[in-house]
Amino acid sequence: MSTQDPRAYWQSYVDGKGGIAKAAQALNLPYSTIAGICNGSRGIGHDLAERMAKADETLDPMILVWVRPQPKAAA
């Protein structure tokens, strides 16, 4: 398991792929799904984590499931 927090693990993956569009393509997922995870408006559930790990064996679904949505800052 990585020593990074789950969100940093995820962001490192996306950055390593070359950004949101390339990560979406690599995982065969919609751009909006990957963008939502990156901007904190959605998390990664068990099913999605397994689907991502199946598409890219370098991903650890046990870390991905801990990527949670981030609360929005008060305006």
PDB file of N, CA and C in Angstrom:
ATOM      1  N   MET A   1       0.848  -1.190   0.000  1.00  0.00           N
ATOM      2  CA  MET A   1       0.000   0.000   0.000  1.00  0.00           C
ATOM      3  C   MET A   1       0.882   1.238   0.000  1.00  0.00           C
ATOM      4  N   SER A   2       0.413   2.257  -0.633  1.00  0.00           N
ATOM      5  CA  SER A   2       1.154   3.508  -0.732  1.00  0.00           C
ATOM      6  C   SER A   2       1.145   4.256   0.594  1.00  0.00           C
ATOM      7  N   THR A   3       2.197   5.038   0.817  1.00  0.00           N
ATOM      8  CA  THR A   3       2.238   5.883   2.009  1.00  0.00           C
ATOM      9  C   THR A   3       1.495   7.194   1.773  1.00  0.00           C
ATOM     10  N   GLN A   4       1.073   7.447   0.539  1.00  0.00           N
ATOM     11  CA  GLN A   4       0.325   8.659   0.217  1.00  0.00           C
ATOM     12  C   GLN A   4      -1.112   8.526   0.706  1.00  0.00           C
ATOM     13  N   ASP A   5      -1.747   9.679   0.898  1.00  0.00           N
ATOM     14  CA  ASP A   5      -3.173   9.614   1.177  1.00  0.00           C
ATOM     15  C   ASP A   5      -3.890   9.240  -0.130  1.00  0.00           C
ATOM     16  N   PRO A   6      -5.086   8.692  -0.047  1.00  0.00           N
ATOM     17  CA  PRO A   6      -5.781   8.207  -1.243  1.00  0.00           C
ATOM     18  C   PRO A   6      -5.965   9.263  -2.337  1.00  0.00           C
ATOM     19  N   ARG A   7      -6.291  10.494  -1.950  1.00  0.00           N
ATOM     20  CA  ARG A   7      -6.480  11.529  -2.973  1.00  0.00           C
ATOM     21  C   ARG A   7      -5.166  11.837  -3.683  1.00  0.00           C
ATOM     22  N   ALA A   8      -4.066  11.877  -2.954  1.00  0.00           N
ATOM     23  CA  ALA A   8      -2.753  12.109  -3.570  1.00  0.00           C
ATOM     24  C   ALA A   8      -2.378  10.937  -4.486  1.00  0.00           C
ATOM     25  N   TYR A   9      -2.704   9.721  -4.065  1.00  0.00           N
ATOM     26  CA  TYR A   9      -2.469   8.528  -4.882  1.00  0.00           C
ATOM     27  C   TYR A   9      -3.217   8.663  -6.205  1.00  0.00           C
ATOM     28  N   TRP A  10      -4.483   9.043  -6.121  1.00  0.00           N
ATOM     29  CA  TRP A  10      -5.310   9.216  -7.321  1.00  0.00           C
ATOM     30  C   TRP A  10      -4.750  10.321  -8.213  1.00  0.00           C
ATOM     31  N   GLN A  11      -4.434  11.470  -7.619  1.00  0.00           N
ATOM     32  CA  GLN A  11      -3.945  12.597  -8.414  1.00  0.00           C
ATOM     33  C   GLN A  11      -2.610  12.259  -9.076  1.00  0.00           C
ATOM     34  N   SER A  12      -1.770  11.515  -8.395  1.00  0.00           N
ATOM     35  CA  SER A  12      -0.502  11.075  -8.963  1.00  0.00           C
ATOM     36  C   SER A  12      -0.740  10.192 -10.184  1.00  0.00           C
ATOM     37  N   TYR A  13      -1.736   9.330 -10.104  1.00  0.00           N
ATOM     38  CA  TYR A  13      -2.085   8.481 -11.237  1.00  0.00           C
ATOM     39  C   TYR A  13      -2.528   9.327 -12.430  1.00  0.00           C
ATOM     40  N   VAL A  14      -3.451  10.254 -12.188  1.00  0.00           N
ATOM     41  CA  VAL A  14      -3.968  11.108 -13.259  1.00  0.00           C
ATOM     42  C   VAL A  14      -2.830  11.931 -13.875  1.00  0.00           C
ATOM     43  N   ASP A  15      -1.999  12.516 -13.038  1.00  0.00           N
ATOM     44  CA  ASP A  15      -0.869  13.299 -13.539  1.00  0.00           C
ATOM     45  C   ASP A  15       0.083  12.427 -14.360  1.00  0.00           C
ATOM     46  N   GLY A  16       0.314  11.211 -13.888  1.00  0.00           N
ATOM     47  CA  GLY A  16       1.206  10.286 -14.586  1.00  0.00           C
ATOM     48  C   GLY A  16       0.685   9.877 -15.954  1.00  0.00           C
ATOM     49  N   LYS A  17      -0.615   9.863 -16.096  1.00  0.00           N
ATOM     50  CA  LYS A  17      -1.221   9.526 -17.388  1.00  0.00           C
ATOM     51  C   LYS A  17      -1.213  10.708 -18.343  1.00  0.00           C
ATOM     52  N   GLY A  18      -0.982  11.910 -17.825  1.00  0.00           N
ATOM     53  CA  GLY A  18      -0.965  13.086 -18.684  1.00  0.00           C
ATOM     54  C   GLY A  18      -2.202  13.947 -18.574  1.00  0.00           C
ATOM     55  N   GLY A  19      -2.997  13.740 -17.530  1.00  0.00           N
ATOM     56  CA  GLY A  19      -4.162  14.581 -17.297  1.00  0.00           C
ATOM     57  C   GLY A  19      -5.458  13.801 -17.312  1.00  0.00           C
ATOM     58  N   ILE A  20      -6.524  14.543 -17.105  1.00  0.00           N
ATOM     59  CA  ILE A  20      -7.849  13.947 -16.966  1.00  0.00           C
ATOM     60  C   ILE A  20      -8.284  13.199 -18.224  1.00  0.00           C
ATOM     61  N   ALA A  21      -8.128  13.814 -19.371  1.00  0.00           N
ATOM     62  CA  ALA A  21      -8.581  13.185 -20.619  1.00  0.00           C
ATOM     63  C   ALA A  21      -7.853  11.873 -20.879  1.00  0.00           C
ATOM     64  N   LYS A  22      -6.556  11.862 -20.674  1.00  0.00           N
ATOM     65  CA  LYS A  22      -5.784  10.636 -20.930  1.00  0.00           C
ATOM     66  C   LYS A  22      -6.076   9.565 -19.885  1.00  0.00           C
ATOM     67  N   ALA A  23      -6.320   9.967 -18.640  1.00  0.00           N
ATOM     68  CA  ALA A  23      -6.690   8.992 -17.608  1.00  0.00           C
ATOM     69  C   ALA A  23      -8.052   8.392 -17.933  1.00  0.00           C
ATOM     70  N   ALA A  24      -8.989   9.220 -18.367  1.00  0.00           N
ATOM     71  CA  ALA A  24     -10.318   8.723 -18.745  1.00  0.00           C
ATOM     72  C   ALA A  24     -10.211   7.724 -19.893  1.00  0.00           C
ATOM     73  N   GLN A  25      -9.373   8.041 -20.845  1.00  0.00           N
ATOM     74  CA  GLN A  25      -9.176   7.148 -21.979  1.00  0.00           C
ATOM     75  C   GLN A  25      -8.538   5.829 -21.528  1.00  0.00           C
ATOM     76  N   ALA A  26      -7.517   5.910 -20.671  1.00  0.00           N
ATOM     77  CA  ALA A  26      -6.832   4.710 -20.185  1.00  0.00           C
ATOM     78  C   ALA A  26      -7.762   3.806 -19.389  1.00  0.00           C
ATOM     79  N   LEU A  27      -8.702   4.406 -18.664  1.00  0.00           N
ATOM     80  CA  LEU A  27      -9.617   3.637 -17.818  1.00  0.00           C
ATOM     81  C   LEU A  27     -10.941   3.325 -18.503  1.00  0.00           C
ATOM     82  N   ASN A  28     -11.101   3.837 -19.736  1.00  0.00           N
ATOM     83  CA  ASN A  28     -12.332   3.649 -20.491  1.00  0.00           C
ATOM     84  C   ASN A  28     -13.551   4.142 -19.701  1.00  0.00           C
ATOM     85  N   LEU A  29     -13.387   5.345 -19.140  1.00  0.00           N
ATOM     86  CA  LEU A  29     -14.446   5.991 -18.368  1.00  0.00           C
ATOM     87  C   LEU A  29     -14.716   7.372 -18.950  1.00  0.00           C
ATOM     88  N   PRO A  30     -15.907   7.917 -18.712  1.00  0.00           N
ATOM     89  CA  PRO A  30     -16.195   9.268 -19.209  1.00  0.00           C
ATOM     90  C   PRO A  30     -15.283  10.314 -18.556  1.00  0.00           C
ATOM     91  N   TYR A  31     -14.942  11.317 -19.343  1.00  0.00           N
ATOM     92  CA  TYR A  31     -14.142  12.435 -18.851  1.00  0.00           C
ATOM     93  C   TYR A  31     -14.790  13.039 -17.613  1.00  0.00           C
ATOM     94  N   SER A  32     -16.116  13.179 -17.632  1.00  0.00           N
ATOM     95  CA  SER A  32     -16.819  13.822 -16.516  1.00  0.00           C
ATOM     96  C   SER A  32     -16.655  13.044 -15.211  1.00  0.00           C
ATOM     97  N   THR A  33     -16.553  11.734 -15.297  1.00  0.00           N
ATOM     98  CA  THR A  33     -16.341  10.918 -14.093  1.00  0.00           C
ATOM     99  C   THR A  33     -14.979  11.210 -13.490  1.00  0.00           C
ATOM    100  N   ILE A  34     -13.956  11.208 -14.322  1.00  0.00           N
ATOM    101  CA  ILE A  34     -12.599  11.453 -13.844  1.00  0.00           C
ATOM    102  C   ILE A  34     -12.471  12.893 -13.345  1.00  0.00           C
ATOM    103  N   ALA A  35     -13.058  13.840 -14.072  1.00  0.00           N
ATOM    104  CA  ALA A  35     -13.010  15.246 -13.661  1.00  0.00           C
ATOM    105  C   ALA A  35     -13.704  15.438 -12.316  1.00  0.00           C
ATOM    106  N   GLY A  36     -14.842  14.793 -12.120  1.00  0.00           N
ATOM    107  CA  GLY A  36     -15.571  14.901 -10.855  1.00  0.00           C
ATOM    108  C   GLY A  36     -14.768  14.370  -9.678  1.00  0.00           C
ATOM    109  N   ILE A  37     -14.050  13.281  -9.894  1.00  0.00           N
ATOM    110  CA  ILE A  37     -13.202  12.735  -8.835  1.00  0.00           C
ATOM    111  C   ILE A  37     -12.056  13.706  -8.547  1.00  0.00           C
ATOM    112  N   CYS A  38     -11.446  14.223  -9.602  1.00  0.00           N
ATOM    113  CA  CYS A  38     -10.313  15.139  -9.426  1.00  0.00           C
ATOM    114  C   CYS A  38     -10.713  16.445  -8.742  1.00  0.00           C
ATOM    115  N   ASN A  39     -11.887  16.963  -9.058  1.00  0.00           N
ATOM    116  CA  ASN A  39     -12.288  18.243  -8.450  1.00  0.00           C
ATOM    117  C   ASN A  39     -12.979  18.071  -7.102  1.00  0.00           C
ATOM    118  N   GLY A  40     -13.146  16.811  -6.672  1.00  0.00           N
ATOM    119  CA  GLY A  40     -13.677  16.556  -5.340  1.00  0.00           C
ATOM    120  C   GLY A  40     -15.188  16.468  -5.249  1.00  0.00           C
ATOM    121  N   SER A  41     -15.878  16.571  -6.381  1.00  0.00           N
ATOM    122  CA  SER A  41     -17.334  16.525  -6.314  1.00  0.00           C
ATOM    123  C   SER A  41     -17.876  15.099  -6.221  1.00  0.00           C
ATOM    124  N   ARG A  42     -17.025  14.118  -6.469  1.00  0.00           N
ATOM    125  CA  ARG A  42     -17.443  12.727  -6.295  1.00  0.00           C
ATOM    126  C   ARG A  42     -16.279  11.891  -5.792  1.00  0.00           C
ATOM    127  N   GLY A  43     -16.611  10.763  -5.217  1.00  0.00           N
ATOM    128  CA  GLY A  43     -15.602   9.837  -4.721  1.00  0.00           C
ATOM    129  C   GLY A  43     -15.542   8.605  -5.608  1.00  0.00           C
ATOM    130  N   ILE A  44     -14.844   7.596  -5.117  1.00  0.00           N
ATOM    131  CA  ILE A  44     -14.720   6.338  -5.843  1.00  0.00           C
ATOM    132  C   ILE A  44     -15.295   5.236  -4.955  1.00  0.00           C
ATOM    133  N   GLY A  45     -16.352   4.610  -5.417  1.00  0.00           N
ATOM    134  CA  GLY A  45     -16.957   3.505  -4.686  1.00  0.00           C
ATOM    135  C   GLY A  45     -16.288   2.180  -5.016  1.00  0.00           C
ATOM    136  N   HIS A  46     -16.736   1.126  -4.355  1.00  0.00           N
ATOM    137  CA  HIS A  46     -16.144  -0.203  -4.540  1.00  0.00           C
ATOM    138  C   HIS A  46     -16.230  -0.679  -5.992  1.00  0.00           C
ATOM    139  N   ASP A  47     -17.385  -0.561  -6.594  1.00  0.00           N
ATOM    140  CA  ASP A  47     -17.552  -1.040  -7.966  1.00  0.00           C
ATOM    141  C   ASP A  47     -16.660  -0.278  -8.940  1.00  0.00           C
ATOM    142  N   LEU A  48     -16.632   1.040  -8.800  1.00  0.00           N
ATOM    143  CA  LEU A  48     -15.802   1.847  -9.686  1.00  0.00           C
ATOM    144  C   LEU A  48     -14.320   1.557  -9.457  1.00  0.00           C
ATOM    145  N   ALA A  49     -13.910   1.384  -8.217  1.00  0.00           N
ATOM    146  CA  ALA A  49     -12.511   1.068  -7.915  1.00  0.00           C
ATOM    147  C   ALA A  49     -12.104  -0.248  -8.567  1.00  0.00           C
ATOM    148  N   GLU A  50     -12.969  -1.243  -8.487  1.00  0.00           N
ATOM    149  CA  GLU A  50     -12.676  -2.537  -9.114  1.00  0.00           C
ATOM    150  C   GLU A  50     -12.619  -2.408 -10.632  1.00  0.00           C
ATOM    151  N   ARG A  51     -13.527  -1.623 -11.184  1.00  0.00           N
ATOM    152  CA  ARG A  51     -13.538  -1.408 -12.636  1.00  0.00           C
ATOM    153  C   ARG A  51     -12.261  -0.708 -13.095  1.00  0.00           C
ATOM    154  N   MET A  52     -11.817   0.284 -12.318  1.00  0.00           N
ATOM    155  CA  MET A  52     -10.584   0.997 -12.653  1.00  0.00           C
ATOM    156  C   MET A  52      -9.373   0.067 -12.570  1.00  0.00           C
ATOM    157  N   ALA A  53      -9.316  -0.739 -11.521  1.00  0.00           N
ATOM    158  CA  ALA A  53      -8.187  -1.654 -11.338  1.00  0.00           C
ATOM    159  C   ALA A  53      -8.162  -2.732 -12.419  1.00  0.00           C
ATOM    160  N   LYS A  54      -9.327  -3.110 -12.903  1.00  0.00           N
ATOM    161  CA  LYS A  54      -9.383  -4.087 -13.986  1.00  0.00           C
ATOM    162  C   LYS A  54      -8.864  -3.474 -15.289  1.00  0.00           C
ATOM    163  N   ALA A  55      -9.146  -2.188 -15.502  1.00  0.00           N
ATOM    164  CA  ALA A  55      -8.688  -1.498 -16.701  1.00  0.00           C
ATOM    165  C   ALA A  55      -7.196  -1.187 -16.653  1.00  0.00           C
ATOM    166  N   ASP A  56      -6.672  -0.962 -15.447  1.00  0.00           N
ATOM    167  CA  ASP A  56      -5.251  -0.648 -15.287  1.00  0.00           C
ATOM    168  C   ASP A  56      -4.748  -1.348 -14.028  1.00  0.00           C
ATOM    169  N   GLU A  57      -4.014  -2.415 -14.222  1.00  0.00           N
ATOM    170  CA  GLU A  57      -3.570  -3.249 -13.105  1.00  0.00           C
ATOM    171  C   GLU A  57      -2.590  -2.556 -12.164  1.00  0.00           C
ATOM    172  N   THR A  58      -2.100  -1.376 -12.527  1.00  0.00           N
ATOM    173  CA  THR A  58      -1.200  -0.651 -11.626  1.00  0.00           C
ATOM    174  C   THR A  58      -1.970   0.024 -10.493  1.00  0.00           C
ATOM    175  N   LEU A  59      -3.287   0.147 -10.626  1.00  0.00           N
ATOM    176  CA  LEU A  59      -4.105   0.784  -9.600  1.00  0.00           C
ATOM    177  C   LEU A  59      -4.488  -0.204  -8.506  1.00  0.00           C
ATOM    178  N   ASP A  60      -4.485   0.266  -7.282  1.00  0.00           N
ATOM    179  CA  ASP A  60      -4.859  -0.548  -6.135  1.00  0.00           C
ATOM    180  C   ASP A  60      -6.277  -0.161  -5.701  1.00  0.00           C
ATOM    181  N   PRO A  61      -7.257  -1.041  -5.911  1.00  0.00           N
ATOM    182  CA  PRO A  61      -8.637  -0.687  -5.557  1.00  0.00           C
ATOM    183  C   PRO A  61      -8.829  -0.464  -4.062  1.00  0.00           C
ATOM    184  N   MET A  62      -7.973  -1.052  -3.242  1.00  0.00           N
ATOM    185  CA  MET A  62      -8.095  -0.877  -1.791  1.00  0.00           C
ATOM    186  C   MET A  62      -7.713   0.542  -1.354  1.00  0.00           C
ATOM    187  N   ILE A  63      -6.936   1.229  -2.163  1.00  0.00           N
ATOM    188  CA  ILE A  63      -6.629   2.637  -1.892  1.00  0.00           C
ATOM    189  C   ILE A  63      -7.698   3.524  -2.532  1.00  0.00           C
ATOM    190  N   LEU A  64      -8.092   3.182  -3.741  1.00  0.00           N
ATOM    191  CA  LEU A  64      -9.059   4.011  -4.467  1.00  0.00           C
ATOM    192  C   LEU A  64     -10.377   4.184  -3.729  1.00  0.00           C
ATOM    193  N   VAL A  65     -10.841   3.152  -3.036  1.00  0.00           N
ATOM    194  CA  VAL A  65     -12.144   3.259  -2.364  1.00  0.00           C
ATOM    195  C   VAL A  65     -12.136   4.296  -1.251  1.00  0.00           C
ATOM    196  N   TRP A  66     -10.967   4.741  -0.838  1.00  0.00           N
ATOM    197  CA  TRP A  66     -10.878   5.771   0.201  1.00  0.00           C
ATOM    198  C   TRP A  66     -10.843   7.188  -0.362  1.00  0.00           C
ATOM    199  N   VAL A  67     -10.925   7.321  -1.700  1.00  0.00           N
ATOM    200  CA  VAL A  67     -11.023   8.656  -2.300  1.00  0.00           C
ATOM    201  C   VAL A  67     -12.471   9.088  -2.143  1.00  0.00           C
ATOM    202  N   ARG A  68     -12.683  10.042  -1.272  1.00  0.00           N
ATOM    203  CA  ARG A  68     -14.031  10.517  -0.935  1.00  0.00           C
ATOM    204  C   ARG A  68     -14.269  11.911  -1.508  1.00  0.00           C
ATOM    205  N   PRO A  69     -15.543  12.262  -1.699  1.00  0.00           N
ATOM    206  CA  PRO A  69     -15.836  13.634  -2.129  1.00  0.00           C
ATOM    207  C   PRO A  69     -15.326  14.621  -1.080  1.00  0.00           C
ATOM    208  N   GLN A  70     -14.977  15.801  -1.524  1.00  0.00           N
ATOM    209  CA  GLN A  70     -14.478  16.832  -0.644  1.00  0.00           C
ATOM    210  C   GLN A  70     -15.597  17.843  -0.375  1.00  0.00           C
ATOM    211  N   PRO A  71     -15.779  18.230   0.891  1.00  0.00           N
ATOM    212  CA  PRO A  71     -16.820  19.230   1.170  1.00  0.00           C
ATOM    213  C   PRO A  71     -16.478  20.557   0.502  1.00  0.00           C
ATOM    214  N   LYS A  72     -17.501  21.195  -0.009  1.00  0.00           N
ATOM    215  CA  LYS A  72     -17.298  22.504  -0.635  1.00  0.00           C
ATOM    216  C   LYS A  72     -17.072  23.563   0.424  1.00  0.00           C
ATOM    217  N   ALA A  73     -16.171  24.479   0.121  1.00  0.00           N
ATOM    218  CA  ALA A  73     -15.886  25.579   1.036  1.00  0.00           C
ATOM    219  C   ALA A  73     -17.072  26.540   1.075  1.00  0.00           C
ATOM    220  N   ALA A  74     -17.337  27.102   2.240  1.00  0.00           N
ATOM    221  CA  ALA A  74     -18.424  28.071   2.370  1.00  0.00           C
ATOM    222  C   ALA A  74     -18.069  29.338   1.592  1.00  0.00           C
ATOM    223  N   ALA A  75     -19.051  29.885   0.909  1.00  0.00           N
ATOM    224  CA  ALA A  75     -18.806  31.075   0.077  1.00  0.00           C
ATOM    225  C   ALA A  75     -18.703  32.319   0.903  1.00  0.00           C
TER     226      ALA A  75
END
